GROMACS .gro file of C-alpha atoms in nm:
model
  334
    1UNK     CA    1  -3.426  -3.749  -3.779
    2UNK     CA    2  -3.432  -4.023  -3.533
    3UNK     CA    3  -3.459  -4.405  -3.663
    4UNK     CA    4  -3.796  -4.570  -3.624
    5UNK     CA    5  -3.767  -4.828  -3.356
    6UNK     CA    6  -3.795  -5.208  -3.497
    7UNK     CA    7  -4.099  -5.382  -3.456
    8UNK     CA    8  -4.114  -5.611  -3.174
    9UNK     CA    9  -4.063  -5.960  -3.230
   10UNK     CA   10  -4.367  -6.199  -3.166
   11UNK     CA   11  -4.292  -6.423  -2.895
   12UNK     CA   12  -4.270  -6.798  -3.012
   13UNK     CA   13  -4.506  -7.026  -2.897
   14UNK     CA   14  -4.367  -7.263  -2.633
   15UNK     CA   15  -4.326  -7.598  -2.716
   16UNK     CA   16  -4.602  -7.855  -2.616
   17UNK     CA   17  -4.562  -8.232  -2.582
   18UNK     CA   18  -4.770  -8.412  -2.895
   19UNK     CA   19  -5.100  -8.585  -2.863
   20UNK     CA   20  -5.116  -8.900  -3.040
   21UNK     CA   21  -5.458  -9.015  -3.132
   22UNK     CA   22  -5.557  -9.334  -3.303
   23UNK     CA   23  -5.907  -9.356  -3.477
   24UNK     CA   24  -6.037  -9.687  -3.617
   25UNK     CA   25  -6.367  -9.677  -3.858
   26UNK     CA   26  -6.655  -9.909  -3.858
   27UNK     CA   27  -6.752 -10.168  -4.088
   28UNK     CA   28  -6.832 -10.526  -3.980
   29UNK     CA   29  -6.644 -10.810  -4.093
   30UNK     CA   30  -6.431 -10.550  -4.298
   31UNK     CA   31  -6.277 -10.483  -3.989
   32UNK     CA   32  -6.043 -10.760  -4.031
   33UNK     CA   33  -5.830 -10.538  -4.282
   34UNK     CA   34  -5.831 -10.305  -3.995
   35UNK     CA   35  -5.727 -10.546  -3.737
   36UNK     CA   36  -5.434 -10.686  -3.981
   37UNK     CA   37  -5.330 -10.349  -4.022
   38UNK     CA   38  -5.310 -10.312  -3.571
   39UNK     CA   39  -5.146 -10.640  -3.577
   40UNK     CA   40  -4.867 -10.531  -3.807
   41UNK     CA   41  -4.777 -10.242  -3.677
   42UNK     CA   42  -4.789 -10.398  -3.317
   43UNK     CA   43  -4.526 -10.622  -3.436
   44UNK     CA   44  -4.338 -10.326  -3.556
   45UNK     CA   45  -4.360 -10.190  -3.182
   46UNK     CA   46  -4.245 -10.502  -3.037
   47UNK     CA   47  -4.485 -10.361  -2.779
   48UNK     CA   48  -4.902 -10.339  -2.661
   49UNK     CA   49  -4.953 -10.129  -2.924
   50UNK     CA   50  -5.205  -9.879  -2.723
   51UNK     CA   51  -4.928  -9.756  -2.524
   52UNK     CA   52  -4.865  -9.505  -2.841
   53UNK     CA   53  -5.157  -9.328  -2.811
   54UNK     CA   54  -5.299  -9.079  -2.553
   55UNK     CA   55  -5.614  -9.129  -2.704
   56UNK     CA   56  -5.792  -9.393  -2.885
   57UNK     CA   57  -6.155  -9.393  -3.066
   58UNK     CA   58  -6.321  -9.658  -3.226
   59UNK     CA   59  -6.695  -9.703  -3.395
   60UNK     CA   60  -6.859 -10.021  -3.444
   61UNK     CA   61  -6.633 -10.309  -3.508
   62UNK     CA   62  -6.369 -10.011  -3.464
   63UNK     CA   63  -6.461  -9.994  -3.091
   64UNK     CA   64  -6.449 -10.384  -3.001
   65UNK     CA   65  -6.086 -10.292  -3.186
   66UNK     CA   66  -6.001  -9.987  -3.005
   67UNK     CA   67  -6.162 -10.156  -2.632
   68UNK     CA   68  -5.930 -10.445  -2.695
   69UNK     CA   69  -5.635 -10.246  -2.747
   70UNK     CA   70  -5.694 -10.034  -2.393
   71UNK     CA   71  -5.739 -10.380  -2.249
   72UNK     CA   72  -5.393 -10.425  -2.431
   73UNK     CA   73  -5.531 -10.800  -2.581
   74UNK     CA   74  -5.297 -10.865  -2.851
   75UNK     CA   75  -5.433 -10.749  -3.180
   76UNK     CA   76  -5.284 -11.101  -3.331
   77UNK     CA   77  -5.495 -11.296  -3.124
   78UNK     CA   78  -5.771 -11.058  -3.271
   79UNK     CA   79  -5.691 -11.109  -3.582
   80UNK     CA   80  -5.745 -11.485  -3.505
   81UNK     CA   81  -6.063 -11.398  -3.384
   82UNK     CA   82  -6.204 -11.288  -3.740
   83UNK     CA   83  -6.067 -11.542  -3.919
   84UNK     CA   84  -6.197 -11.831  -3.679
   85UNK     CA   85  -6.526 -11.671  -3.516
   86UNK     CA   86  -6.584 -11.466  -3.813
   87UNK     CA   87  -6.838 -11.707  -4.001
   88UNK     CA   88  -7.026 -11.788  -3.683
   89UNK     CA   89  -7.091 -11.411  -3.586
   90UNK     CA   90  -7.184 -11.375  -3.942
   91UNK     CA   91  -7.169 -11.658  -4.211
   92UNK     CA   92  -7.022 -11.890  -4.388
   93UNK     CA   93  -7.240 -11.813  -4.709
   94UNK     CA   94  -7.065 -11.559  -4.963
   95UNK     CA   95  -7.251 -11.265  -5.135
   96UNK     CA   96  -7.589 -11.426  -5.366
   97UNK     CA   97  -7.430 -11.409  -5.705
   98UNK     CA   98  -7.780 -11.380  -5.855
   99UNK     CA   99  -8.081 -11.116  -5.829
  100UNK     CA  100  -8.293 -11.375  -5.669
  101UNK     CA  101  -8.032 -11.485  -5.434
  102UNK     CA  102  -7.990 -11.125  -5.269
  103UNK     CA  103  -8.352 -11.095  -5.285
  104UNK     CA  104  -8.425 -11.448  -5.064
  105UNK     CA  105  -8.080 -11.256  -4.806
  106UNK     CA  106  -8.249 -10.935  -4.813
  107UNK     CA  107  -8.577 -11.137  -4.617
  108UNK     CA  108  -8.360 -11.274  -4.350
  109UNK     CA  109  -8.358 -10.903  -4.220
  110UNK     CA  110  -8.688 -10.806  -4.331
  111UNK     CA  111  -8.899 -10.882  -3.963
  112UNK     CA  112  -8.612 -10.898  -3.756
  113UNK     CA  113  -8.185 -10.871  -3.712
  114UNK     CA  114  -8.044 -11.060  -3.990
  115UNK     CA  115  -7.827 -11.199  -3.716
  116UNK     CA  116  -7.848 -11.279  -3.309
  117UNK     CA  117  -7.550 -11.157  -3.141
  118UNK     CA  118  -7.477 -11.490  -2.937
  119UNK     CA  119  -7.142 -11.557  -3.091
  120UNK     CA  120  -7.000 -11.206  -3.109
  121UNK     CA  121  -7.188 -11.150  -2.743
  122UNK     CA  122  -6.947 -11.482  -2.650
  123UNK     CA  123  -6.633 -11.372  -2.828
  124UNK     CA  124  -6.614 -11.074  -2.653
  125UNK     CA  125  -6.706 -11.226  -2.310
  126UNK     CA  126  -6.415 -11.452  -2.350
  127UNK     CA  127  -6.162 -11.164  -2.434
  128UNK     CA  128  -6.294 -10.943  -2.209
  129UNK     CA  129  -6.507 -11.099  -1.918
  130UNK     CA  130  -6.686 -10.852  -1.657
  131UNK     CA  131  -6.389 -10.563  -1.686
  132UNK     CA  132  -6.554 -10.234  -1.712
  133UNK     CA  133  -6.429  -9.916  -1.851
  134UNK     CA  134  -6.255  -9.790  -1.588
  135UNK     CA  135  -6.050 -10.133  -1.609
  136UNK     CA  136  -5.909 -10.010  -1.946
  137UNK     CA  137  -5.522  -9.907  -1.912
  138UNK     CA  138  -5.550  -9.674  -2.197
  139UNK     CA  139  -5.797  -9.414  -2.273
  140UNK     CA  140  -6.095  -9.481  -2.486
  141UNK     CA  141  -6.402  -9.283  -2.677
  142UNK     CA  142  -6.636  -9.553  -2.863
  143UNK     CA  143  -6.985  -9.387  -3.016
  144UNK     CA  144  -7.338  -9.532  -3.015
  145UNK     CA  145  -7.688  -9.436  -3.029
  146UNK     CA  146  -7.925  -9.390  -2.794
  147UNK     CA  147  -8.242  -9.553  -3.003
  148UNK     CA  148  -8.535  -9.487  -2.785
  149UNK     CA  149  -8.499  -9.128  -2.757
  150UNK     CA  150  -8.297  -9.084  -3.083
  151UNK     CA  151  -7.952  -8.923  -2.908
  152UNK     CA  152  -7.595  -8.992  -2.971
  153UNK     CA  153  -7.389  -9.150  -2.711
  154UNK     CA  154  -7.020  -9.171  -2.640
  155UNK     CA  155  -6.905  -9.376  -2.412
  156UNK     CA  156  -6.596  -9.303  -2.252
  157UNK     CA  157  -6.347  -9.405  -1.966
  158UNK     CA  158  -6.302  -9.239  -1.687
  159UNK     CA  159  -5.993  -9.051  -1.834
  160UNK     CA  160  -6.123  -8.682  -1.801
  161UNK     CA  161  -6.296  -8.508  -1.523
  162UNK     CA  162  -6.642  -8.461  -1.749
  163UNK     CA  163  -6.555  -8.812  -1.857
  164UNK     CA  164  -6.641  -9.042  -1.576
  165UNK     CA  165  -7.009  -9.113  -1.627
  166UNK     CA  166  -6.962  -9.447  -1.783
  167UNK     CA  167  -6.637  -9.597  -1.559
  168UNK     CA  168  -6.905  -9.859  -1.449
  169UNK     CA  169  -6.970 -10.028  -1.777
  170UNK     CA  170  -6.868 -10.354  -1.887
  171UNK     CA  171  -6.648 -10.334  -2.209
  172UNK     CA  172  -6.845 -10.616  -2.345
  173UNK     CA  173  -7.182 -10.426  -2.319
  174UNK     CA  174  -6.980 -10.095  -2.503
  175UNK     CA  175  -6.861 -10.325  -2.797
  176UNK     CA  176  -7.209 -10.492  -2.818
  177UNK     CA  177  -7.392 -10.129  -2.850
  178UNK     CA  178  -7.096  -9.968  -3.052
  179UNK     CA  179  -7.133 -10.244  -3.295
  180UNK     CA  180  -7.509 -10.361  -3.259
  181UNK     CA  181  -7.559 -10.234  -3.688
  182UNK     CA  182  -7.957 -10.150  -3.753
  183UNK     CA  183  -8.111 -10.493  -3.901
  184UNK     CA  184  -7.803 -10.650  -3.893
  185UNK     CA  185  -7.765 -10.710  -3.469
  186UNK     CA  186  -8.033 -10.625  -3.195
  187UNK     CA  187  -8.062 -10.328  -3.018
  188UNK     CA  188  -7.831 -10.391  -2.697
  189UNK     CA  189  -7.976 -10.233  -2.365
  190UNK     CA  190  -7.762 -10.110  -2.089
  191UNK     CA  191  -7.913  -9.933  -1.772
  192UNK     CA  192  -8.247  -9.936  -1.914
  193UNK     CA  193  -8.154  -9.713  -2.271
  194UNK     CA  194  -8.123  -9.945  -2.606
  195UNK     CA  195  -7.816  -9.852  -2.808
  196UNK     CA  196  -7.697  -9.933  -3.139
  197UNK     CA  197  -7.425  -9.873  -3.393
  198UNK     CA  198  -7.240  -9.577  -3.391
  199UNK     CA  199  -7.165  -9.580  -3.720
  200UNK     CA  200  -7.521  -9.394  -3.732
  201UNK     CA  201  -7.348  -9.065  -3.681
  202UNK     CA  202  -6.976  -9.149  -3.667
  203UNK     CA  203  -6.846  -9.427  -3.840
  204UNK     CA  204  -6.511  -9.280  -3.866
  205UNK     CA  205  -6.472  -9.135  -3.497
  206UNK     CA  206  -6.192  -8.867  -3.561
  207UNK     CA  207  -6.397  -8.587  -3.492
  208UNK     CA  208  -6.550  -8.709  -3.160
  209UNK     CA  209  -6.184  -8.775  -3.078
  210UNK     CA  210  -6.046  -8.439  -3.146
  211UNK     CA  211  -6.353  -8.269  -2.968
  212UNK     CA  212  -6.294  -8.511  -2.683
  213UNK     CA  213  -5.910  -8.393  -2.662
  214UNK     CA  214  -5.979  -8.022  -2.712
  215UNK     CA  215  -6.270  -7.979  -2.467
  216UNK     CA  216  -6.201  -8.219  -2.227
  217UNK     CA  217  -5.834  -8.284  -2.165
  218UNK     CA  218  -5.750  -7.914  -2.263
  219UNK     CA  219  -5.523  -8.019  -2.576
  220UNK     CA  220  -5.479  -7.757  -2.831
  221UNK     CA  221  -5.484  -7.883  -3.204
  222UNK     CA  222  -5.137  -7.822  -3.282
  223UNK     CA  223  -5.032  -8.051  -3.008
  224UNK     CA  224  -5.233  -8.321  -3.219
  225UNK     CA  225  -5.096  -8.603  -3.402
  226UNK     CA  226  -5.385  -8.838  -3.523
  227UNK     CA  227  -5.356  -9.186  -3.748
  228UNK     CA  228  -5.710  -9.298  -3.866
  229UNK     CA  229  -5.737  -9.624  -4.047
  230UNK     CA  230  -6.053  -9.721  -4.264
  231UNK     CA  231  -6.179 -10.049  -4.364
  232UNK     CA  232  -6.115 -10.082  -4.713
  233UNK     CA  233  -6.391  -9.877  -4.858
  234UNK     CA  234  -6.248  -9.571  -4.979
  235UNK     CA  235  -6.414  -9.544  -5.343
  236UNK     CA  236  -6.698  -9.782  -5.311
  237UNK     CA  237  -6.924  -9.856  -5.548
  238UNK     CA  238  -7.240 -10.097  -5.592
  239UNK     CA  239  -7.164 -10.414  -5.734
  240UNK     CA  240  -7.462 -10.343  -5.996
  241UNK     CA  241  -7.593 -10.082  -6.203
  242UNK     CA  242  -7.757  -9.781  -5.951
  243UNK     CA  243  -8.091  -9.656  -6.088
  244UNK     CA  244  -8.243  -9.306  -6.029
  245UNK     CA  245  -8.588  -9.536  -5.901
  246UNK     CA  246  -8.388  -9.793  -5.636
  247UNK     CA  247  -8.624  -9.849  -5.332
  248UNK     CA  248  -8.604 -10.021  -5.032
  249UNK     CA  249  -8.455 -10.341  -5.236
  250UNK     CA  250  -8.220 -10.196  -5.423
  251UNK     CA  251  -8.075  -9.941  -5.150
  252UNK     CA  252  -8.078 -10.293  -4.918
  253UNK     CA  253  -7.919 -10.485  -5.197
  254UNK     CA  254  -7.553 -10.644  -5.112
  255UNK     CA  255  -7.541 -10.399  -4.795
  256UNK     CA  256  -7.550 -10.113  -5.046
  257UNK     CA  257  -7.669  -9.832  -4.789
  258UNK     CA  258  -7.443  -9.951  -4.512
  259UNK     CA  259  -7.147  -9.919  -4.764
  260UNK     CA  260  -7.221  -9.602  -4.857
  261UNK     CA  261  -7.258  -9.455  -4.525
  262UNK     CA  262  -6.939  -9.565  -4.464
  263UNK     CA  263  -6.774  -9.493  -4.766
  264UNK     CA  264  -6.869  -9.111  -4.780
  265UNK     CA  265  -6.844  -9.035  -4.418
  266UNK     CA  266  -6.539  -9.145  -4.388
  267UNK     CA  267  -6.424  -8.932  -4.706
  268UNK     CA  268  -6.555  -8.624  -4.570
  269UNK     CA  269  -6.398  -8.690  -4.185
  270UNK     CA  270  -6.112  -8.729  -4.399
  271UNK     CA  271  -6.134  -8.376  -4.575
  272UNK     CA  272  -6.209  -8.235  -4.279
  273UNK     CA  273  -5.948  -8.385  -4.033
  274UNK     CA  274  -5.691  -8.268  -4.343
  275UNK     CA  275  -5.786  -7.888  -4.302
  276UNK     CA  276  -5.745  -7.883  -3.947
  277UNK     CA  277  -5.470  -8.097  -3.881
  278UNK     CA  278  -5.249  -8.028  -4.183
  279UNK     CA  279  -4.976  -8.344  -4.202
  280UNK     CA  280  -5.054  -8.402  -3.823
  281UNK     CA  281  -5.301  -8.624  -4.005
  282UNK     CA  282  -5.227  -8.947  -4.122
  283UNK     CA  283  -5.480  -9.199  -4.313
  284UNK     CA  284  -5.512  -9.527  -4.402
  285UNK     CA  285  -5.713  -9.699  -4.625
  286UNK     CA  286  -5.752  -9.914  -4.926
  287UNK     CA  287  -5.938  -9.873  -5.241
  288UNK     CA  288  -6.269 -10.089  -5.266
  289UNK     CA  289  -6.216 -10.401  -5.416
  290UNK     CA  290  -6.537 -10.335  -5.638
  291UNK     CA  291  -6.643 -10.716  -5.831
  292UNK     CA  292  -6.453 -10.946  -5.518
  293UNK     CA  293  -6.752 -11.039  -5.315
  294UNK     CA  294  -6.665 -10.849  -5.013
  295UNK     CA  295  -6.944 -10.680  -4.762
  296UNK     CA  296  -7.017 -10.582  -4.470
  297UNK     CA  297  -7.128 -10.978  -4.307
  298UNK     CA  298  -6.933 -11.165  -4.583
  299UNK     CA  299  -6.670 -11.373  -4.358
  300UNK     CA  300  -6.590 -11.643  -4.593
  301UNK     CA  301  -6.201 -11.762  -4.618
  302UNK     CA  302  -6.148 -11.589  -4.951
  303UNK     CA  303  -6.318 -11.244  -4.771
  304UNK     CA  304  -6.041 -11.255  -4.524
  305UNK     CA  305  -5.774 -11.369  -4.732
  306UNK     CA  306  -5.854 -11.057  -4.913
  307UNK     CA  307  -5.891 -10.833  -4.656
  308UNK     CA  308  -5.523 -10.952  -4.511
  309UNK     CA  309  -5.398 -10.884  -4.849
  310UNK     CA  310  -5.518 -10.525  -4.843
  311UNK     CA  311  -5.366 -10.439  -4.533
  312UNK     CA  312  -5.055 -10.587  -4.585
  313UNK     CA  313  -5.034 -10.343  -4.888
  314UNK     CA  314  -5.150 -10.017  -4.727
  315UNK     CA  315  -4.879 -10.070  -4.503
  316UNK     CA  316  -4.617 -10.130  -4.786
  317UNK     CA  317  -4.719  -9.769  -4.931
  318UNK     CA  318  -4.744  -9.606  -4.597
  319UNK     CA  319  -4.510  -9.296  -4.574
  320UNK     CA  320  -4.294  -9.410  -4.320
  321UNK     CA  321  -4.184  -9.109  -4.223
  322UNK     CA  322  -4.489  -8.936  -4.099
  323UNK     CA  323  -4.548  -9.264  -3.940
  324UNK     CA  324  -4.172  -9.286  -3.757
  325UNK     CA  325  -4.177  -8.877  -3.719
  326UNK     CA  326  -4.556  -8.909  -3.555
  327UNK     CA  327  -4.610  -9.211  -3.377
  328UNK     CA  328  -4.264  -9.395  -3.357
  329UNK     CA  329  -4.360  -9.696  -3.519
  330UNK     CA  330  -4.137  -9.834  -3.812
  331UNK     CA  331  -4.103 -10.176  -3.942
  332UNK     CA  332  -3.782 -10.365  -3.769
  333UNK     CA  333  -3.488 -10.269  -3.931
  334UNK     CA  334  -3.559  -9.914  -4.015
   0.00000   0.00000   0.00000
């Protein structure tokens, strides 16, 4: 009796170069933790730290981040940025300790943005003048939403072939719309369409930038390697007590909604990104602080001293190894 013939072997699959994404979350003034996070791990590169992604996506105060490191503006100098622009973008008052308090802040937003723009709208003319998107050096996907006709929006450089729509642009009207948060900033119009926050659909951007490397530069998810950093809200809770009959007030109250948002939709981006990625996927984040005043417009010295402190140790209980393995970044010395 002849001997059955062995099966034949599956051919491996070739080898393909990895795809390193970087995805930064939204979250206002929270984005300092965010920034101090960039700014450390620049340091660690000893380089423009951009130049280690293929890809990077930002929402909200995660775009300005991301557009600044395309434009390859030093993330210290950023970090500067919060700490001495903060309070005039936002303000210098801390979160109303009593119910009255958060009451007479919740009125400031009532008929109109809580705040104008002018100083971040300055800020970012200052860092990055009348460059447009095609002026970027690295590639760049930043979300916002078309308000008038109720659409999302990404706006994107002109890295891809079905990704040249927006090379035009200035960066500075991007990060205004990216950012422009729903009774917190106005409405920001550019070529006749009002945008606002992205954080509306996609405060943590790492599924717009996995869709925008699969079906536009033809990467395969394998090839993927993607690092997504938060903005210190993973776990949030309300400072006070949540009641089955909150309204408007109470949903409003100490940026509750807004926190939320961003809490849970990051924390199911993050489930998500997990199951298709597998250890390709690497996140970073820090615990809320629940009971130390923070929020989503609180920029007072002991907000940012805080926020500082939280990045400084996610990054001491970062698994270095995914991060050297990954994305070749390791603190000097290792």
């Amino acid at each position: 009796m002849a001997e059955a013939s062995a099966e034949p072997s599956k051919p491996a699959k070739p080898r393909l170069p990895p795809f390193r994404v970087l995805s930064l979350a939204g979250g206002g003034f929270l984005g300092l933790y965010t920034a101090t996070v960039l700014a450390e791990l620049e340091a660690w590169n000893g380089a423009p730290l951009g130049r280690r992604f293929d890809l990077i996506a930002g929402t909200s105060v995660g775009g300005i981040l991301a557009l600044a490191l395309a434009f390859e503006i030093p993330m210290a100098n950023v970090v500067q940025i919060f700490i001495q622009r903060g309070q005039q973008i936002f303000s210098s008052r801390g979160l109303p300790a009593s119910r009255m308090g958060r009451l007479f802040d919740l009125t400031r937003q009532v008929m109109g943005p809580k705040y104008t723009g002018n100083a971040l709208h300055k800020a970012l003319r200052a860092e990055l003048g009348e460059r447009t998107l095609a002026d970027a050096v690295r590639p760049v996907v930043i979300p916002a939403v078309d308000v008038s006709r109720s659409l999302t929006k990404v706006f994107k450089t002109p890295h891809a072939h079905g990704s040249r729509g927006d090379a035009h642009l200035r960066a500075m009207d991007v990060a205004m719309a990216t950012s422009a948060a729903p009774a917190f900033f106005p409405s920001v119009k550019i070529e006749g369409r009002l945008y606002a926050d992205g954080g509306l659909f996609a405060v943590a951007p790492d599924q717009v930038a996995l869709h925008e490397a699969e079906h536009f530069l033809g990467i395969v998810p394998r090839q993927v390697r993607m690092l997504s950093i938060g903005t210190a809200t993973a776990g949030y809770q309300p400072e006070t007590e949540v009641e089955a009959s909150d309204g408007a007030v109470g949903w409003l109250d100490e940026g509750r909604l807004l926190l939320t948002l961003i809490s849970v939709q990051q924390q199911h981006v993050q489930a998500m990104m997990e199951d298709r990625l597998g250890k390709r996927y690497l996140r970073l984040d820090a615990p809320w602080p629940r009971g130390k005043g923070l929020g989503i417009d609180i920029a007072t010295p002991a907000a940012a001293e805080l926020l500082a402190d939280l990045a400084r140790k996610s990054l001491r209980s970062m698994p270095l190894d995914a991060l050297r393995r990954y994305f070749r970044l390791a603190p000097p010395g290792e």
